[in-house]
Coordinates of C-alpha atoms and ligand atoms in Angstrom, one line a residue:
M107 CA 25.5 -9.1 13.0
G108 CA 23.1 -7.2 15.3
R109 CA 19.4 -7.8 15.5
L110 CA 16.7 -6.2 13.3
I111 CA 14.1 -4.0 15.0
I112 CA 11.0 -3.4 12.9
A113 CA 8.2 -0.9 13.8
S114 CA 4.9 -0.8 11.9
N115 CA 1.5 0.3 13.0
R116 CA 0.1 -3.3 12.8
T117 CA 2.3 -6.3 13.2
A118 CA 1.6 -9.9 12.2
T119 CA -0.3 -11.7 14.9
P120 CA 2.2 -13.5 17.2
G121 CA 1.7 -17.3 17.0
A122 CA -0.8 -17.2 14.0
D123 CA -0.1 -18.2 10.4
R124 CA 1.1 -15.4 8.2
A125 CA -1.5 -14.4 5.7
G126 CA 1.2 -13.9 3.0
G127 CA 2.6 -10.7 1.4
L128 CA 4.3 -8.1 3.5
A129 CA 3.8 -10.0 6.8
V130 CA 5.7 -12.9 5.5
A131 CA 8.5 -10.7 4.1
L132 CA 9.0 -9.0 7.4
S133 CA 8.7 -12.2 9.4
D134 CA 11.4 -13.8 7.1
A135 CA 13.7 -10.8 7.7
L136 CA 13.2 -11.1 11.5
A137 CA 13.7 -14.9 11.4
E138 CA 17.0 -14.6 9.6
R139 CA 18.7 -12.3 12.0
G140 CA 16.5 -12.3 15.1
G141 CA 14.9 -9.2 16.5
V142 CA 11.9 -7.3 17.6
W143 CA 8.6 -6.4 15.8
F144 CA 7.0 -3.5 17.5
G145 CA 3.6 -2.1 16.8
W146 CA 0.1 -1.3 18.0
S147 CA -1.7 -4.4 19.5
G148 CA -5.0 -3.5 17.9
D149 CA -6.5 -3.0 21.3
I150 CA -8.2 0.3 22.3
L151 CA -8.5 0.9 26.1
E152 CA -10.2 3.6 28.1
R153 CA -7.1 4.4 30.1
E154 CA -3.4 4.4 29.1
T155 CA -1.4 1.3 29.9
R156 CA 2.3 1.7 30.3
G157 CA 4.9 -0.4 28.5
V158 CA 4.5 -3.1 26.0
R159 CA 3.3 -6.7 26.0
L160 CA 6.0 -9.1 24.8
F161 CA 5.4 -12.4 22.9
V162 CA 8.3 -14.6 21.9
E163 CA 8.1 -16.6 18.7
D164 CA 11.3 -18.4 17.7
N165 CA 13.9 -15.7 17.5
T166 CA 11.5 -12.8 17.2
D167 CA 10.1 -10.8 20.1
F168 CA 6.7 -9.1 19.4
A169 CA 6.4 -5.9 21.4
L170 CA 2.8 -4.6 21.3
A171 CA 1.5 -1.4 22.8
D172 CA -2.1 -0.4 23.3
L173 CA -3.9 2.8 22.3
T174 CA -6.4 4.7 24.4
T175 CA -9.7 5.7 22.8
Q176 CA -8.5 9.3 22.6
E177 CA -5.2 8.2 20.9
Y178 CA -7.0 5.9 18.4
E179 CA -9.2 8.8 17.4
G180 CA -6.6 11.5 17.2
Y181 CA -3.5 9.6 16.0
Y182 CA -5.0 6.8 13.8
L183 CA -8.4 8.0 12.6
G184 CA -7.5 11.7 12.9
F185 CA -4.1 12.8 11.8
A186 CA -2.9 9.6 10.0
N187 CA -6.1 8.9 8.1
R188 CA -7.9 12.2 7.9
A189 CA -4.8 14.4 7.1
L190 CA -1.7 12.4 6.0
W191 CA -3.5 9.7 3.9
P192 CA -5.5 12.2 1.8
V193 CA -2.6 14.7 1.4
F194 CA -0.1 12.0 0.4
H195 CA -2.6 10.7 -2.1
Y196 CA -3.0 14.3 -3.6
R197 CA -6.5 14.8 -2.1
V198 CA -6.0 18.0 -0.1
D199 CA -9.8 18.5 -0.7
L200 CA -10.5 15.6 1.6
A201 CA -8.0 16.5 4.3
H202 CA -9.1 17.6 7.7
F203 CA -6.5 19.5 9.6
D204 CA -6.9 19.5 13.4
E205 CA -4.2 20.7 15.7
Q206 CA -5.4 18.4 18.5
D207 CA -5.2 15.4 16.2
F208 CA -1.6 16.4 15.3
A209 CA -0.7 16.8 19.0
T210 CA -2.1 13.3 19.7
Y211 CA -0.1 11.9 16.7
E212 CA 3.0 13.5 18.1
D213 CA 2.3 12.1 21.5
V214 CA 1.8 8.5 20.2
N215 CA 5.0 8.7 18.1
R216 CA 6.8 10.0 21.2
R217 CA 5.5 7.3 23.5
F218 CA 6.1 4.5 21.0
G219 CA 9.6 5.9 20.1
R220 CA 10.6 5.9 23.7
L221 CA 9.3 2.4 24.3
L222 CA 11.1 1.1 21.2
A223 CA 14.4 2.8 22.1
Q224 CA 14.3 0.9 25.4
L225 CA 14.2 -2.4 23.5
T226 CA 17.2 -1.7 21.3
R227 CA 20.8 -2.9 21.8
P228 CA 23.8 -1.0 20.5
D229 CA 24.5 -3.1 17.4
D230 CA 20.9 -3.4 16.2
I231 CA 19.5 -1.8 13.1
V232 CA 16.1 -0.2 13.1
W233 CA 13.5 -0.2 10.2
I234 CA 10.4 1.9 10.7
H235 CA 7.4 1.6 8.3
D236 CA 4.8 4.0 6.9
Y237 CA 2.9 7.2 7.5
H238 CA 1.7 6.3 11.0
F239 CA 5.2 6.7 12.3
L240 CA 6.8 9.7 10.5
L241 CA 8.0 11.2 13.8
M242 CA 9.0 8.0 15.7
G243 CA 12.6 7.9 14.5
Q244 CA 13.3 11.4 15.8
E245 CA 11.8 10.4 19.1
M246 CA 14.1 7.4 19.2
R247 CA 17.1 9.6 18.5
Q248 CA 16.1 11.9 21.3
S249 CA 15.9 8.9 23.6
G250 CA 19.5 8.1 22.8
W251 CA 19.3 5.7 19.8
D252 CA 22.1 6.6 17.4
G253 CA 22.5 3.4 15.4
P254 CA 21.5 2.9 11.7
M255 CA 17.8 3.7 11.2
G256 CA 15.8 3.4 8.0
F257 CA 12.2 4.3 7.1
F258 CA 10.0 3.0 4.3
L259 CA 7.0 4.9 3.0
H260 CA 4.4 2.6 1.6
I261 CA 2.2 5.4 0.1
P262 CA 3.1 8.1 -2.4
F263 CA 5.1 11.1 -1.5
P264 CA 3.4 14.1 -3.2
P265 CA 5.1 17.1 -4.9
P266 CA 6.3 19.8 -2.5
E267 CA 3.4 22.1 -3.4
V268 CA 0.9 19.4 -2.2
F269 CA 2.9 18.2 0.9
S270 CA 3.2 21.9 2.0
A271 CA -0.6 22.0 2.5
L272 CA 0.0 20.1 5.7
P273 CA 0.3 22.8 8.4
Q274 CA 3.1 20.7 10.1
H275 CA 5.0 19.9 6.9
Q276 CA 8.4 21.2 8.1
R277 CA 8.0 19.4 11.4
L278 CA 7.2 16.2 9.6
A279 CA 10.1 16.5 7.1
R280 CA 12.6 17.3 9.9
G281 CA 11.3 14.2 11.8
L282 CA 11.8 12.0 8.8
C283 CA 15.3 13.2 8.3
A284 CA 16.3 11.7 11.6
H285 CA 16.6 8.5 9.6
D286 CA 19.8 7.6 7.8
L287 CA 17.9 6.0 4.8
I288 CA 14.4 6.8 3.6
G289 CA 12.9 4.4 1.1
F290 CA 10.1 5.2 -1.3
Q291 CA 8.1 3.1 -3.7
T292 CA 9.1 4.9 -6.9
A293 CA 11.6 7.3 -8.5
R294 CA 8.7 9.9 -8.7
D295 CA 8.2 9.8 -4.9
T296 CA 11.9 10.0 -4.2
A297 CA 12.3 13.0 -6.5
N298 CA 9.3 14.7 -4.9
F299 CA 10.9 14.5 -1.4
R300 CA 14.3 15.4 -2.6
R301 CA 12.8 18.5 -4.3
Y302 CA 11.0 19.4 -1.1
L303 CA 14.3 19.1 0.9
V304 CA 16.3 21.1 -1.6
D305 CA 13.8 23.8 -2.5
I306 CA 12.1 24.4 0.8
C307 CA 14.6 23.3 3.4
A308 CA 17.8 24.5 1.7
G309 CA 19.1 20.9 1.6
E310 CA 22.3 20.3 -0.3
P311 CA 22.4 17.3 -2.8
V312 CA 25.4 15.1 -2.2
G313 CA 26.3 12.3 -4.6
E314 CA 23.6 10.4 -6.4
D315 CA 21.1 9.9 -3.6
C316 CA 22.1 11.8 -0.5
V317 CA 21.0 15.2 0.8
R318 CA 22.7 17.1 3.6
V319 CA 19.8 18.8 5.5
F320 CA 19.0 19.8 9.1
D321 CA 22.7 19.1 10.0
R322 CA 22.4 15.5 8.9
M323 CA 23.1 13.3 5.9
V324 CA 20.1 11.5 4.6
R325 CA 20.0 8.9 1.8
L326 CA 16.9 8.8 -0.4
R327 CA 16.2 5.8 -2.6
A328 CA 13.4 4.0 -4.4
F329 CA 12.7 0.3 -3.4
P330 CA 9.6 -0.7 -5.2
I331 CA 7.8 -3.3 -3.1
G332 CA 7.0 -6.6 -4.8
T333 CA 5.0 -9.8 -4.4
D334 CA 5.9 -13.4 -4.2
P335 CA 4.9 -14.7 -7.7
D336 CA 5.5 -18.4 -6.9
D337 CA 3.3 -18.2 -3.9
I338 CA 0.5 -16.6 -5.8
A339 CA 0.8 -19.0 -8.7
A340 CA 0.6 -21.9 -6.3
L341 CA -2.5 -20.4 -4.6
A342 CA -4.1 -19.9 -8.0
A343 CA -3.6 -23.5 -8.8
G344 CA -4.6 -24.8 -5.3
T345 CA -7.9 -26.1 -4.0
E346 CA -9.2 -22.9 -2.6
G347 CA -8.4 -21.0 -5.8
A348 CA -9.9 -23.7 -8.1
Q349 CA -13.0 -23.9 -5.9
A350 CA -13.6 -20.1 -6.0
A351 CA -13.1 -20.1 -9.8
A352 CA -15.5 -23.0 -10.2
R353 CA -18.2 -21.3 -8.0
L354 CA -18.1 -18.2 -10.2
E355 CA -17.9 -20.2 -13.5
R356 CA -21.1 -22.0 -12.5
V357 CA -23.0 -18.7 -12.6
S358 CA -21.0 -16.7 -15.2
A359 CA -21.4 -19.5 -17.8
S360 CA -18.1 -18.8 -19.6
R361 CA -18.7 -15.1 -20.0
A362 CA -15.6 -13.0 -20.2
L363 CA -14.6 -11.8 -16.7
V364 CA -13.1 -8.4 -15.8
I365 CA -11.8 -8.4 -12.2
G366 CA -10.9 -5.6 -9.6
V367 CA -9.8 -6.2 -6.1
D368 CA -9.2 -3.3 -3.7
R369 CA -9.6 -2.1 -0.2
M370 CA -12.6 0.2 -0.4
D371 CA -10.6 3.4 -0.5
Y372 CA -11.1 6.7 -2.4
S373 CA -7.5 6.4 -3.7
K374 CA -8.4 3.3 -5.6
G375 CA -10.6 5.0 -8.3
L376 CA -13.5 2.7 -7.8
P377 CA -16.3 5.1 -8.9
Q378 CA -14.4 6.0 -12.1
R379 CA -13.8 2.3 -12.7
M380 CA -17.4 1.4 -12.5
A381 CA -18.3 4.4 -14.7
A382 CA -15.8 3.1 -17.2
F383 CA -17.4 -0.3 -17.2
G384 CA -20.8 1.4 -17.6
R385 CA -19.4 3.3 -20.6
L386 CA -18.1 0.1 -22.2
L387 CA -21.7 -1.2 -22.0
D388 CA -23.1 2.1 -23.4
D389 CA -20.7 2.0 -26.4
H390 CA -20.8 -1.8 -27.1
A391 CA -24.2 -3.4 -27.3
E392 CA -22.6 -6.5 -28.7
L393 CA -21.0 -7.1 -25.3
H394 CA -24.3 -7.2 -23.4
G395 CA -24.7 -10.6 -21.8
K396 CA -21.1 -11.4 -22.8
V397 CA -18.9 -9.8 -20.1
S398 CA -19.1 -9.4 -16.3
F399 CA -17.2 -7.2 -14.0
L400 CA -16.3 -8.7 -10.6
Q401 CA -15.3 -6.0 -8.1
I402 CA -14.2 -7.3 -4.6
A403 CA -13.9 -4.3 -2.3
P404 CA -13.6 -5.1 1.5
P405 CA -14.6 -2.0 3.5
S406 CA -11.9 -0.3 5.5
R407 CA -11.6 2.7 7.9
E408 CA -15.4 2.8 8.1
A409 CA -15.2 5.4 11.0
V410 CA -13.9 8.0 8.6
D411 CA -16.6 10.1 6.8
A412 CA -15.0 10.0 3.4
Y413 CA -15.1 6.2 3.5
Q414 CA -18.7 6.1 4.4
A415 CA -19.5 8.5 1.5
L416 CA -17.6 6.2 -0.9
R417 CA -19.6 3.2 0.2
V418 CA -22.9 5.0 -0.5
E419 CA -21.5 6.2 -3.9
L420 CA -20.4 2.7 -5.0
D421 CA -23.7 1.1 -3.8
G422 CA -25.5 3.6 -6.0
L423 CA -23.3 3.3 -9.0
A424 CA -23.3 -0.5 -9.1
G425 CA -27.1 -0.5 -8.6
K426 CA -27.6 2.0 -11.4
I427 CA -25.5 0.2 -14.0
N428 CA -27.0 -3.2 -13.1
G429 CA -30.5 -1.6 -13.1
D430 CA -29.8 -0.2 -16.6
Y431 CA -28.3 -3.3 -18.2
A432 CA -28.9 -6.6 -16.2
D433 CA -31.1 -9.2 -17.8
L434 CA -32.8 -12.3 -16.4
D435 CA -29.7 -14.4 -16.8
W436 CA -26.9 -11.8 -16.6
V437 CA -25.7 -9.3 -14.0
P438 CA -23.1 -6.9 -15.4
I439 CA -21.4 -5.9 -12.1
R440 CA -20.8 -8.3 -9.2
Y441 CA -19.9 -5.9 -6.5
L442 CA -18.9 -7.7 -3.3
A443 CA -18.1 -5.4 -0.3
R444 CA -16.4 -8.2 1.7
N445 CA -13.1 -9.9 2.3
Y446 CA -12.1 -13.2 0.5
P447 CA -9.2 -15.5 1.5
R448 CA -6.0 -15.0 -0.5
G449 CA -6.3 -18.4 -2.1
A450 CA -9.8 -17.6 -3.5
L451 CA -8.6 -14.3 -4.8
S452 CA -5.7 -15.9 -6.6
G453 CA -8.0 -18.4 -8.3
L454 CA -10.3 -15.6 -9.4
Y455 CA -7.4 -13.6 -10.8
R456 CA -6.4 -16.6 -12.9
L457 CA -10.0 -17.1 -14.2
A458 CA -10.3 -13.4 -15.3
Q459 CA -9.5 -12.2 -18.9
V460 CA -8.8 -8.7 -17.7
G461 CA -7.4 -7.3 -14.4
L462 CA -8.6 -3.7 -13.8
V463 CA -6.3 -1.8 -11.5
T464 CA -7.1 1.9 -11.8
P465 CA -6.2 3.9 -8.7
L466 CA -6.1 7.7 -8.8
H467 CA -2.9 7.5 -6.9
D468 CA -1.2 4.5 -5.2
G469 CA 2.2 4.0 -3.6
M470 CA 2.7 0.7 -5.5
N471 CA -0.4 -1.5 -5.8
L472 CA 0.3 -5.1 -5.1
V473 CA -3.0 -6.3 -6.7
A474 CA -1.5 -5.5 -10.2
K475 CA 1.5 -7.7 -9.5
E476 CA -0.6 -10.5 -7.9
F477 CA -2.9 -10.5 -11.0
V478 CA 0.1 -11.0 -13.3
A479 CA 1.6 -13.7 -11.0
A480 CA -1.7 -15.7 -11.1
Q481 CA -1.8 -15.9 -15.0
T482 CA -0.5 -18.8 -17.1
L483 CA 1.6 -18.6 -20.3
E484 CA -1.0 -20.6 -22.3
D485 CA -3.9 -18.1 -21.8
P486 CA -2.8 -15.0 -19.9
G487 CA -5.2 -12.3 -18.9
V488 CA -4.5 -8.6 -19.7
L489 CA -3.6 -6.0 -17.1
V490 CA -5.2 -2.6 -17.5
L491 CA -3.2 -0.4 -15.1
S492 CA -3.4 3.2 -14.0
E493 CA -0.4 5.3 -14.9
L494 CA -0.8 6.9 -11.5
A495 CA -0.1 3.6 -9.6
G496 CA 3.5 3.3 -8.5
A497 CA 3.5 -0.2 -10.2
A498 CA 3.3 1.6 -13.6
E499 CA 7.0 2.5 -13.4
Q500 CA 7.9 -1.2 -13.6
M501 CA 4.9 -2.7 -15.4
Q502 CA 5.2 -1.3 -19.0
G503 CA 3.6 -4.5 -20.4
A504 CA 0.2 -3.4 -19.1
I505 CA -2.3 -1.3 -21.0
L506 CA -1.7 2.0 -19.2
V507 CA -4.6 4.3 -18.7
N508 CA -5.4 7.7 -17.1
P509 CA -8.1 6.6 -14.5
H510 CA -9.8 9.9 -14.7
D511 CA -10.4 9.4 -18.5
I512 CA -13.6 7.3 -18.4
A513 CA -13.9 6.8 -22.2
G514 CA -10.2 6.0 -22.4
T515 CA -10.5 3.4 -19.7
A516 CA -13.5 1.9 -21.4
D517 CA -11.6 1.7 -24.7
A518 CA -8.7 0.0 -22.8
I519 CA -11.0 -2.7 -21.4
H520 CA -12.4 -3.3 -24.9
R521 CA -8.9 -3.6 -26.3
A522 CA -7.9 -6.0 -23.5
L523 CA -11.1 -8.1 -24.1
S524 CA -10.3 -8.4 -27.9
M525 CA -6.5 -8.8 -27.7
P526 CA -5.1 -11.8 -29.7
V527 CA -3.4 -14.5 -27.7
E528 CA 0.0 -13.8 -29.2
E529 CA 0.0 -10.2 -28.0
R530 CA -1.3 -11.3 -24.6
R531 CA 1.5 -13.7 -24.2
E532 CA 4.1 -11.2 -25.2
R533 CA 2.8 -8.6 -22.8
W534 CA 2.5 -11.1 -20.0
A535 CA 6.1 -12.3 -20.5
V536 CA 7.4 -8.7 -20.1
L537 CA 5.2 -8.2 -16.9
D538 CA 6.2 -11.6 -15.4
A539 CA 9.9 -10.8 -15.9
A540 CA 9.4 -7.4 -14.2
I541 CA 7.6 -8.8 -11.1
R542 CA 10.2 -11.6 -10.8
A543 CA 13.2 -9.3 -11.1
E544 CA 12.0 -7.2 -8.2
D545 CA 10.0 -9.4 -6.0
L546 CA 9.2 -9.2 -2.3
S547 CA 12.5 -10.8 -1.2
W548 CA 14.4 -8.5 -3.5
W549 CA 12.7 -5.6 -1.8
R550 CA 13.5 -6.5 1.8
L551 CA 17.0 -7.7 1.0
S552 CA 17.9 -4.6 -1.0
F553 CA 16.5 -2.2 1.7
L554 CA 18.4 -4.0 4.4
K555 CA 21.6 -4.1 2.5
A556 CA 21.4 -0.3 1.9
L557 CA 20.6 0.2 5.6
E558 CA 23.6 -1.9 6.7
T559 CA 26.0 0.2 4.7
V560 CA 24.4 3.5 5.3
R561 CA 27.2 4.8 7.6
E562 CA 29.9 4.2 5.0
P563 CA 31.2 7.4 3.4
V564 CA 29.1 8.8 0.4
A565 CA 30.9 8.1 -2.9
Ligands
GDG89 C1 -0.5 0.1 0.8 C2 -0.3 1.1 -0.3 C3 1.3 -0.5 -1.4 C4 -7.4 -6.9 -1.0 N1 -8.6 -7.4 -0.8 C5 -8.5 -8.6 -0.1 C6 -7.1 -8.8 0.1 N2 -6.5 -7.8 -0.5 C7 -5.0 -7.7 -0.5 C8 -4.4 -7.7 -1.9 C9 -3.1 -7.0 -1.7 C10 -3.4 -6.1 -0.5 O1 -4.6 -6.5 0.2 C11 -3.6 -4.7 -0.9 O2 -2.4 -4.1 -1.3 P1 -2.3 -2.8 -2.2 O3 -0.9 -2.7 -2.6 O4 -3.1 -3.1 -3.4 O5 -2.9 -1.6 -1.4 P2 -3.0 -1.0 0.1 O6 -3.8 -1.9 1.0 O7 -3.5 0.4 -0.1 O8 -1.5 -1.0 0.6 C12 0.0 0.4 -1.6 C13 1.1 -1.4 -0.2 O9 0.8 -0.6 1.0 C14 2.4 -2.2 0.1 O10 3.5 -1.3 0.2 O11 1.4 -1.3 -2.6 O12 0.2 1.3 -2.6 O13 -1.5 1.9 -0.4 O14 -2.1 -7.9 -1.3 O15 -4.4 -9.0 -2.4 N3 -6.6 -9.9 0.7 C15 -7.5 -10.8 1.2 N4 -8.9 -10.6 1.0 C16 -9.4 -9.5 0.3 O16 -10.6 -9.4 0.2 N5 -7.1 -11.9 1.8

């Protein structure tokens, strides 16, 4: 069996403990068969450095490349996060299309693709991750790599009408089709890309999940990413989890707790969620002093304007709702714009009666799965989940909401808070079975299995 070569914008830190989640899954995959994990080092330099820095850890080689300031701005902040991220999350209104940013994105994908091609051996398999590297596979092909190559998109793939807003949509689609296998989070994303290839690029559907297009055969499939439920449950019961829960309980005095945990991103629907909680308080005076909403929202991508605007909006909304409703001994919204350790988060999920996960669009949303994993059968909390999160395809035991419907979301929170324990247990059992059936190991193993057999004839 050949080695596994993984490329992702950021890698785990060589030599450091893995913080859980995706980093652990990819480390496990590399540990099993040996290989290379390639990505950006996180360093930004004034002038370009050639080559990669190599760190060896057991049977994994980390190959890290630096970015120049100009590359960081054009590739990462510019095209990846000002054009691709908004368009793929259906927010063409927030997208900024800049030809120079695209040229830099292409250059970085080319430079990185060439570097990675040099590190491959003929019997390796290559797995590239996410929207930062849509063109890297094609660059590897042009550098001579012709072995099996898969790509996984962690974010949604929008309908063709939305994707086509990108001035370079054809170039990007052609680049993606240099892979043999393209994995998406959901059936909806897979169908969107397939429709784009068939309707816009004259692709010809072959068998159940293949398309012949741009003189190649490409396999498209959904591989919904999962979590590690046993790890989260252990963290929730562990010391750090219990301590975080005890700290909060001391001040919340057994009030019902609604929890949200999200990177501070406009795709996560945070203003709508705060408005829904405000609406709950408008409509239900009997809940005043009886329920608190804890929103943990570590800031991200703060150099991008839309993220700065979101921060200002959330500060204002939380302040307004608290100003309207807080009392001497009760704060309705605890809004914490900072990062907490995984163990603490798991303990807080377990403490909460309601998990509020209401993105406007999300590839999957792992917080929804982590919230479920942290619950216990005796007294499970209720998940209120956006029907526009990828996770909704699997998590039918949740109360599903349209996150734009503020009154509907407020009603769903109310319903969750008053749900009898029998119904909570029934729903949780359905959700727990779903997250265990397709957990994080299932995700990586099923993707790699599909990638290994990708060169076999299409049935
Ligand atoms: C992208 C896609 C897809 C959050 N706050 C803290 C913290 N987190 C952790 C959560 C969770 C992870 O970060 C966030 O994962 P999500 O899936 O919710 O969202 P994105 O970051 O947008 O990830 C998404 C994912 O890729 C995987 O394919 O599901 O749709 O957008 O694990 O727990 N972790 C710590 N402190 C925090 O304050 N330690």
